């Protein structure tokens, strides 16, 4: 259940990684506030399903198929958004993924580069695409996706943890640099979240163990994370920038 933010109706948002999971739920949450949303991802069918669901709920959204590690693809998305909706007020740079755990000794250079491209370079390129317009207008909210893995080391997660730690510093550096221009940059760092993929692939005994490692004794939901994103998009967070919010059930402090 999302709160209501009176400043959001009519604004324009771009959500990358929007075809499923946290990105899809964030797109839905923003649209429910009256935000016009461009949902970006690589899976056209999944994107269309998200857009259809938003439309059936009375929201406004369209899909843009793009690879967020490609500056050219992102420039094309920006042009389409500007043509259809106008200037972007909210950017949720959520594309990325963890992939299968792999030990540091088995981690190949190719896999290392793939993870950093997917989770860190994509965030940088996405922000670089939309930031100039926000700076020119003197307003905007940028939300990045870090992870508990980028806040606390864990086994068999080196590349992902480093990439997500990089997202934290990307967020803080940008917040410091562009704050004087009226643009805010904040990060969300979820712990284990019960997305469809996690539910389908996680054995019951593993889920029980992970839940027990959280002080709140449950996995997070996509709505838990999306509600935080919607809050950061709104004027209710107007004095927050450079912040990393651990939506992690207390796990990072445990």
C-alpha atoms as a printed R data frame, in Angstrom:
    type eleno elety resid chain resno      x       y       z
1   ATOM     1    CA   UNK     A     1  0.000   0.000   0.000
2   ATOM     2    CA   UNK     A     2  1.607   3.217  -1.164
3   ATOM     3    CA   UNK     A     3  1.242   6.525   0.626
4   ATOM     4    CA   UNK     A     4 -0.062   9.545  -1.265
5   ATOM     5    CA   UNK     A     5  2.206  12.396  -2.333
6   ATOM     6    CA   UNK     A     6  0.394  15.448  -3.663
7   ATOM     7    CA   UNK     A     7  3.391  16.789  -5.587
8   ATOM     8    CA   UNK     A     8  3.819  13.744  -7.837
9   ATOM     9    CA   UNK     A     9  0.797  13.801 -10.202
10  ATOM    10    CA   UNK     A    10  1.818  14.942 -13.678
11  ATOM    11    CA   UNK     A    11  5.526  14.399 -13.183
12  ATOM    12    CA   UNK     A    12  7.621  12.280 -15.534
13  ATOM    13    CA   UNK     A    13  9.743   9.324 -14.446
14  ATOM    14    CA   UNK     A    14 12.102   6.900 -16.132
15  ATOM    15    CA   UNK     A    15 12.570   3.531 -14.438
16  ATOM    16    CA   UNK     A    16 15.295   1.229 -15.742
17  ATOM    17    CA   UNK     A    17 15.259  -2.447 -14.888
18  ATOM    18    CA   UNK     A    18 11.514  -2.028 -15.087
19  ATOM    19    CA   UNK     A    19 10.451  -5.292 -16.684
20  ATOM    20    CA   UNK     A    20 10.098  -7.219 -13.424
21  ATOM    21    CA   UNK     A    21 10.774  -7.286  -9.706
22  ATOM    22    CA   UNK     A    22 11.642  -4.088  -7.874
23  ATOM    23    CA   UNK     A    23 11.781  -1.983 -11.038
24  ATOM    24    CA   UNK     A    24  8.336  -3.075 -12.189
25  ATOM    25    CA   UNK     A    25  6.837  -2.493  -8.750
26  ATOM    26    CA   UNK     A    26  8.432   0.953  -8.590
27  ATOM    27    CA   UNK     A    27  7.016   1.860 -12.000
28  ATOM    28    CA   UNK     A    28  3.583   0.740 -10.810
29  ATOM    29    CA   UNK     A    29  3.925   2.668  -7.560
30  ATOM    30    CA   UNK     A    30  4.911   5.878  -9.306
31  ATOM    31    CA   UNK     A    31  2.129   5.515 -11.862
32  ATOM    32    CA   UNK     A    32 -0.368   5.034  -9.039
33  ATOM    33    CA   UNK     A    33  0.665   8.505  -7.816
34  ATOM    34    CA   UNK     A    34 -0.169  10.036 -11.195
35  ATOM    35    CA   UNK     A    35  3.397  10.023 -12.482
36  ATOM    36    CA   UNK     A    36  3.835   9.355 -16.204
37  ATOM    37    CA   UNK     A    37  6.366   6.563 -16.458
38  ATOM    38    CA   UNK     A    38  8.742   5.282 -19.114
39  ATOM    39    CA   UNK     A    39  9.541   1.682 -18.199
40  ATOM    40    CA   UNK     A    40 12.925   0.601 -19.571
41  ATOM    41    CA   UNK     A    41 14.330  -2.898 -19.953
42  ATOM    42    CA   UNK     A    42 15.446  -5.551 -22.409
43  ATOM    43    CA   UNK     A    43 12.475  -7.943 -22.273
44  ATOM    44    CA   UNK     A    44  9.816  -6.427 -24.516
45  ATOM    45    CA   UNK     A    45  7.061  -8.860 -23.521
46  ATOM    46    CA   UNK     A    46  7.671  -8.328 -19.812
47  ATOM    47    CA   UNK     A    47  7.754  -4.552 -20.275
48  ATOM    48    CA   UNK     A    48  4.480  -4.639 -22.186
49  ATOM    49    CA   UNK     A    49  2.900  -6.623 -19.352
50  ATOM    50    CA   UNK     A    50  3.978  -3.994 -16.808
51  ATOM    51    CA   UNK     A    51  2.669  -1.163 -18.989
52  ATOM    52    CA   UNK     A    52 -0.635  -2.986 -19.514
53  ATOM    53    CA   UNK     A    53 -1.063  -3.468 -15.777
54  ATOM    54    CA   UNK     A    54 -0.356   0.206 -15.161
55  ATOM    55    CA   UNK     A    55 -2.874   1.213 -17.820
56  ATOM    56    CA   UNK     A    56 -5.547  -1.086 -16.417
57  ATOM    57    CA   UNK     A    57 -5.048   0.576 -13.031
58  ATOM    58    CA   UNK     A    58 -5.612   4.004 -14.598
59  ATOM    59    CA   UNK     A    59 -1.986   5.067 -14.926
60  ATOM    60    CA   UNK     A    60  0.061   6.363 -17.843
61  ATOM    61    CA   UNK     A    61  3.163   4.491 -19.019
62  ATOM    62    CA   UNK     A    62  4.988   3.279 -22.081
63  ATOM    63    CA   UNK     A    63  7.774   0.769 -22.622
64  ATOM    64    CA   UNK     A    64 11.222   1.416 -24.067
65  ATOM    65    CA   UNK     A    65 13.390  -1.556 -24.970
66  ATOM    66    CA   UNK     A    66 17.023  -0.654 -24.322
67  ATOM    67    CA   UNK     A    67 20.350  -1.935 -23.078
68  ATOM    68    CA   UNK     A    68 21.372   0.378 -20.234
69  ATOM    69    CA   UNK     A    69 25.044  -0.398 -20.800
70  ATOM    70    CA   UNK     A    70 24.686   1.328 -24.189
71  ATOM    71    CA   UNK     A    71 24.941   5.120 -24.278
72  ATOM    72    CA   UNK     A    72 23.314   5.077 -27.711
73  ATOM    73    CA   UNK     A    73 20.292   3.125 -26.479
74  ATOM    74    CA   UNK     A    74 19.872   5.472 -23.527
75  ATOM    75    CA   UNK     A    75 20.071   8.551 -25.748
76  ATOM    76    CA   UNK     A    76 17.303   7.080 -27.889
77  ATOM    77    CA   UNK     A    77 15.169   6.496 -24.787
78  ATOM    78    CA   UNK     A    78 15.719  10.078 -23.653
79  ATOM    79    CA   UNK     A    79 14.591  11.404 -27.031
80  ATOM    80    CA   UNK     A    80 11.405   9.327 -26.981
81  ATOM    81    CA   UNK     A    81 10.556  10.334 -23.415
82  ATOM    82    CA   UNK     A    82 11.050  14.003 -24.212
83  ATOM    83    CA   UNK     A    83  8.823  13.674 -27.270
84  ATOM    84    CA   UNK     A    84  6.021  11.817 -25.493
85  ATOM    85    CA   UNK     A    85  6.069  13.226 -21.968
86  ATOM    86    CA   UNK     A    86  8.548  16.091 -21.775
87  ATOM    87    CA   UNK     A    87 11.362  16.687 -19.268
88  ATOM    88    CA   UNK     A    88 12.193  13.952 -16.749
89  ATOM    89    CA   UNK     A    89 11.616  14.760 -13.077
90  ATOM    90    CA   UNK     A    90 12.429  11.373 -11.529
91  ATOM    91    CA   UNK     A    91 15.062   8.855 -12.582
92  ATOM    92    CA   UNK     A    92 15.165   5.405 -10.988
93  ATOM    93    CA   UNK     A    93 18.365   3.733 -12.221
94  ATOM    94    CA   UNK     A    94 17.515   0.189 -11.165
95  ATOM    95    CA   UNK     A    95 18.925  -1.978 -13.964
96  ATOM    96    CA   UNK     A    96 21.319  -4.732 -12.942
97  ATOM    97    CA   UNK     A    97 21.394  -8.102 -11.296
98  ATOM    98    CA   UNK     A    98 23.395 -10.369  -9.064
99  ATOM    99    CA   UNK     A    99 23.679 -13.559 -11.076
100 ATOM   100    CA   UNK     A   100 24.782 -16.879  -9.637
101 ATOM   101    CA   UNK     A   101 27.201 -16.797  -6.676
102 ATOM   102    CA   UNK     A   102 30.777 -17.581  -7.634
103 ATOM   103    CA   UNK     A   103 33.920 -17.818  -5.532
104 ATOM   104    CA   UNK     A   104 36.584 -15.145  -5.938
105 ATOM   105    CA   UNK     A   105 39.097 -17.752  -7.120
106 ATOM   106    CA   UNK     A   106 36.734 -18.865  -9.892
107 ATOM   107    CA   UNK     A   107 35.658 -15.368 -10.930
108 ATOM   108    CA   UNK     A   108 36.730 -14.739 -14.520
109 ATOM   109    CA   UNK     A   109 37.711 -11.378 -15.937
110 ATOM   110    CA   UNK     A   110 34.765 -11.597 -18.323
111 ATOM   111    CA   UNK     A   111 32.293 -12.200 -15.505
112 ATOM   112    CA   UNK     A   112 33.850  -9.379 -13.463
113 ATOM   113    CA   UNK     A   113 33.392  -6.946 -16.339
114 ATOM   114    CA   UNK     A   114 29.849  -8.136 -17.047
115 ATOM   115    CA   UNK     A   115 28.731  -7.546 -13.460
116 ATOM   116    CA   UNK     A   116 30.368  -4.130 -13.175
117 ATOM   117    CA   UNK     A   117 28.888  -3.099 -16.519
118 ATOM   118    CA   UNK     A   118 25.426  -4.321 -15.561
119 ATOM   119    CA   UNK     A   119 25.299  -2.851 -12.063
120 ATOM   120    CA   UNK     A   120 27.655   0.136 -11.983
121 ATOM   121    CA   UNK     A   121 28.421   1.351 -15.494
122 ATOM   122    CA   UNK     A   122 24.738   1.146 -16.430
123 ATOM   123    CA   UNK     A   123 23.845   3.393 -13.479
124 ATOM   124    CA   UNK     A   124 26.508   5.908 -14.487
125 ATOM   125    CA   UNK     A   125 25.440   5.954 -18.136
126 ATOM   126    CA   UNK     A   126 21.762   6.250 -17.249
127 ATOM   127    CA   UNK     A   127 22.374   9.165 -14.917
128 ATOM   128    CA   UNK     A   128 24.726  10.851 -17.385
129 ATOM   129    CA   UNK     A   129 21.995  10.720 -20.018
130 ATOM   130    CA   UNK     A   130 19.288  12.440 -17.979
131 ATOM   131    CA   UNK     A   131 21.288  14.583 -15.553
132 ATOM   132    CA   UNK     A   132 22.003  17.583 -17.818
133 ATOM   133    CA   UNK     A   133 18.298  18.306 -18.267
134 ATOM   134    CA   UNK     A   134 17.680  18.156 -14.524
135 ATOM   135    CA   UNK     A   135 20.609  20.471 -13.803
136 ATOM   136    CA   UNK     A   136 19.403  22.906 -16.460
137 ATOM   137    CA   UNK     A   137 15.918  23.018 -14.907
138 ATOM   138    CA   UNK     A   138 17.256  23.134 -11.343
139 ATOM   139    CA   UNK     A   139 15.266  20.188 -10.041
140 ATOM   140    CA   UNK     A   140 15.023  16.423 -10.082
141 ATOM   141    CA   UNK     A   141 15.280  13.276  -8.014
142 ATOM   142    CA   UNK     A   142 17.662  10.469  -8.958
143 ATOM   143    CA   UNK     A   143 17.365   7.133  -7.187
144 ATOM   144    CA   UNK     A   144 20.013   4.447  -7.549
145 ATOM   145    CA   UNK     A   145 19.922   0.777  -6.604
146 ATOM   146    CA   UNK     A   146 22.678  -0.475  -4.337
147 ATOM   147    CA   UNK     A   147 22.381  -3.597  -2.176
148 ATOM   148    CA   UNK     A   148 23.150  -4.967   1.258
149 ATOM   149    CA   UNK     A   149 25.937  -6.787  -0.613
150 ATOM   150    CA   UNK     A   150 27.519  -3.402  -1.287
151 ATOM   151    CA   UNK     A   151 27.282  -2.433   2.363
152 ATOM   152    CA   UNK     A   152 28.541  -5.610   4.005
153 ATOM   153    CA   UNK     A   153 30.891  -8.267   2.565
154 ATOM   154    CA   UNK     A   154 29.671 -11.783   1.930
155 ATOM   155    CA   UNK     A   155 31.009 -14.987   0.405
156 ATOM   156    CA   UNK     A   156 30.972 -15.723  -3.330
157 ATOM   157    CA   UNK     A   157 29.698 -12.253  -4.182
158 ATOM   158    CA   UNK     A   158 32.820 -10.221  -4.934
159 ATOM   159    CA   UNK     A   159 31.979  -8.572  -8.259
160 ATOM   160    CA   UNK     A   160 28.397  -7.782  -7.281
161 ATOM   161    CA   UNK     A   161 29.425  -6.419  -3.880
162 ATOM   162    CA   UNK     A   162 32.091  -4.201  -5.415
163 ATOM   163    CA   UNK     A   163 29.669  -2.936  -8.080
164 ATOM   164    CA   UNK     A   164 26.998  -2.101  -5.524
165 ATOM   165    CA   UNK     A   165 29.534  -0.417  -3.236
166 ATOM   166    CA   UNK     A   166 30.489   1.614  -6.285
167 ATOM   167    CA   UNK     A   167 26.858   2.660  -6.679
168 ATOM   168    CA   UNK     A   168 26.969   4.033  -3.123
169 ATOM   169    CA   UNK     A   169 29.974   6.218  -3.925
170 ATOM   170    CA   UNK     A   170 28.493   7.218  -7.283
171 ATOM   171    CA   UNK     A   171 25.414   8.382  -5.400
172 ATOM   172    CA   UNK     A   172 27.323  10.318  -2.763
173 ATOM   173    CA   UNK     A   173 29.719  11.990  -5.171
174 ATOM   174    CA   UNK     A   174 26.887  13.112  -7.432
175 ATOM   175    CA   UNK     A   175 24.801  14.320  -4.493
176 ATOM   176    CA   UNK     A   176 27.690  16.504  -3.359
177 ATOM   177    CA   UNK     A   177 28.421  17.834  -6.826
178 ATOM   178    CA   UNK     A   178 24.939  18.575  -8.114
179 ATOM   179    CA   UNK     A   179 23.105  19.417  -4.903
180 ATOM   180    CA   UNK     A   180 23.687  23.145  -5.522
181 ATOM   181    CA   UNK     A   181 21.765  22.725  -8.789
182 ATOM   182    CA   UNK     A   182 18.643  21.484  -6.994
183 ATOM   183    CA   UNK     A   183 19.005  17.831  -7.995
184 ATOM   184    CA   UNK     A   184 18.889  15.152  -5.302
185 ATOM   185    CA   UNK     A   185 20.573  11.740  -5.540
186 ATOM   186    CA   UNK     A   186 19.808   8.917  -3.109
187 ATOM   187    CA   UNK     A   187 20.354   5.169  -3.062
188 ATOM   188    CA   UNK     A   188 18.339   2.208  -1.842
189 ATOM   189    CA   UNK     A   189 20.181  -0.862  -0.548
190 ATOM   190    CA   UNK     A   190 17.818  -3.836  -0.277
191 ATOM   191    CA   UNK     A   191 18.664  -7.145   1.303
192 ATOM   192    CA   UNK     A   192 17.153 -10.417   0.051
193 ATOM   193    CA   UNK     A   193 13.862  -9.540  -1.609
194 ATOM   194    CA   UNK     A   194 11.095 -11.967  -2.516
195 ATOM   195    CA   UNK     A   195 10.883 -11.288  -6.228
196 ATOM   196    CA   UNK     A   196  9.312 -13.869  -8.533
197 ATOM   197    CA   UNK     A   197 12.781 -15.105  -9.482
198 ATOM   198    CA   UNK     A   198 13.848 -15.540  -5.864
199 ATOM   199    CA   UNK     A   199 10.639 -17.321  -4.892
200 ATOM   200    CA   UNK     A   200 10.947 -19.695  -7.848
201 ATOM   201    CA   UNK     A   201 14.598 -20.615  -7.267
202 ATOM   202    CA   UNK     A   202 15.112 -20.514  -3.504
203 ATOM   203    CA   UNK     A   203 14.665 -23.813  -1.617
204 ATOM   204    CA   UNK     A   204 12.431 -23.550   1.440
205 ATOM   205    CA   UNK     A   205 15.237 -24.395   3.866
206 ATOM   206    CA   UNK     A   206 17.478 -21.706   2.381
207 ATOM   207    CA   UNK     A   207 14.702 -19.150   2.653
208 ATOM   208    CA   UNK     A   208 14.208 -20.082   6.308
209 ATOM   209    CA   UNK     A   209 17.921 -19.564   6.976
210 ATOM   210    CA   UNK     A   210 17.964 -16.194   5.234
211 ATOM   211    CA   UNK     A   211 14.845 -15.020   7.046
212 ATOM   212    CA   UNK     A   212 16.461 -15.979  10.349
213 ATOM   213    CA   UNK     A   213 19.469 -13.774   9.506
214 ATOM   214    CA   UNK     A   214 17.219 -10.695   9.440
215 ATOM   215    CA   UNK     A   215 16.138  -9.136  12.753
216 ATOM   216    CA   UNK     A   216 12.641  -8.689  11.287
217 ATOM   217    CA   UNK     A   217 12.632 -12.412  10.392
218 ATOM   218    CA   UNK     A   218 11.311 -12.103   6.856
219 ATOM   219    CA   UNK     A   219 12.436 -11.319   3.358
220 ATOM   220    CA   UNK     A   220 11.669  -7.908   1.972
221 ATOM   221    CA   UNK     A   221  9.023  -7.467  -0.683
222 ATOM   222    CA   UNK     A   222  9.202  -5.515  -3.903
223 ATOM   223    CA   UNK     A   223  6.629  -3.161  -2.398
224 ATOM   224    CA   UNK     A   224  8.904  -2.498   0.603
225 ATOM   225    CA   UNK     A   225 11.572  -1.249  -1.781
226 ATOM   226    CA   UNK     A   226  9.231   0.502  -4.211
227 ATOM   227    CA   UNK     A   227  7.541   2.461  -1.426
228 ATOM   228    CA   UNK     A   228 10.954   3.796  -0.451
229 ATOM   229    CA   UNK     A   229 11.618   4.785  -4.056
230 ATOM   230    CA   UNK     A   230  8.303   6.622  -4.347
231 ATOM   231    CA   UNK     A   231  9.069   8.492  -1.119
232 ATOM   232    CA   UNK     A   232 12.477   9.514  -2.485
233 ATOM   233    CA   UNK     A   233 10.826  10.689  -5.701
234 ATOM   234    CA   UNK     A   234  8.477  12.970  -3.792
235 ATOM   235    CA   UNK     A   235  8.830  16.338  -2.099
236 ATOM   236    CA   UNK     A   236  8.443  14.538   1.239
237 ATOM   237    CA   UNK     A   237 12.166  13.767   0.887
238 ATOM   238    CA   UNK     A   238 13.119  17.231  -0.375
239 ATOM   239    CA   UNK     A   239 15.911  17.688   2.203
240 ATOM   240    CA   UNK     A   240 17.432  14.257   1.647
241 ATOM   241    CA   UNK     A   241 20.369  13.734  -0.680
242 ATOM   242    CA   UNK     A   242 23.439  11.516  -0.620
243 ATOM   243    CA   UNK     A   243 21.513   9.075   1.544
244 ATOM   244    CA   UNK     A   244 21.702   5.275   1.374
245 ATOM   245    CA   UNK     A   245 18.553   3.688   2.786
246 ATOM   246    CA   UNK     A   246 19.000   0.083   3.896
247 ATOM   247    CA   UNK     A   247 15.697  -1.607   3.100
248 ATOM   248    CA   UNK     A   248 17.110  -4.743   4.643
249 ATOM   249    CA   UNK     A   249 15.041  -5.757   7.649
250 ATOM   250    CA   UNK     A   250 17.931  -4.811   9.933
251 ATOM   251    CA   UNK     A   251 20.326  -7.274   8.314
252 ATOM   252    CA   UNK     A   252 23.060  -4.740   7.585
253 ATOM   253    CA   UNK     A   253 23.258  -3.878  11.291
254 ATOM   254    CA   UNK     A   254 23.000  -7.495  12.442
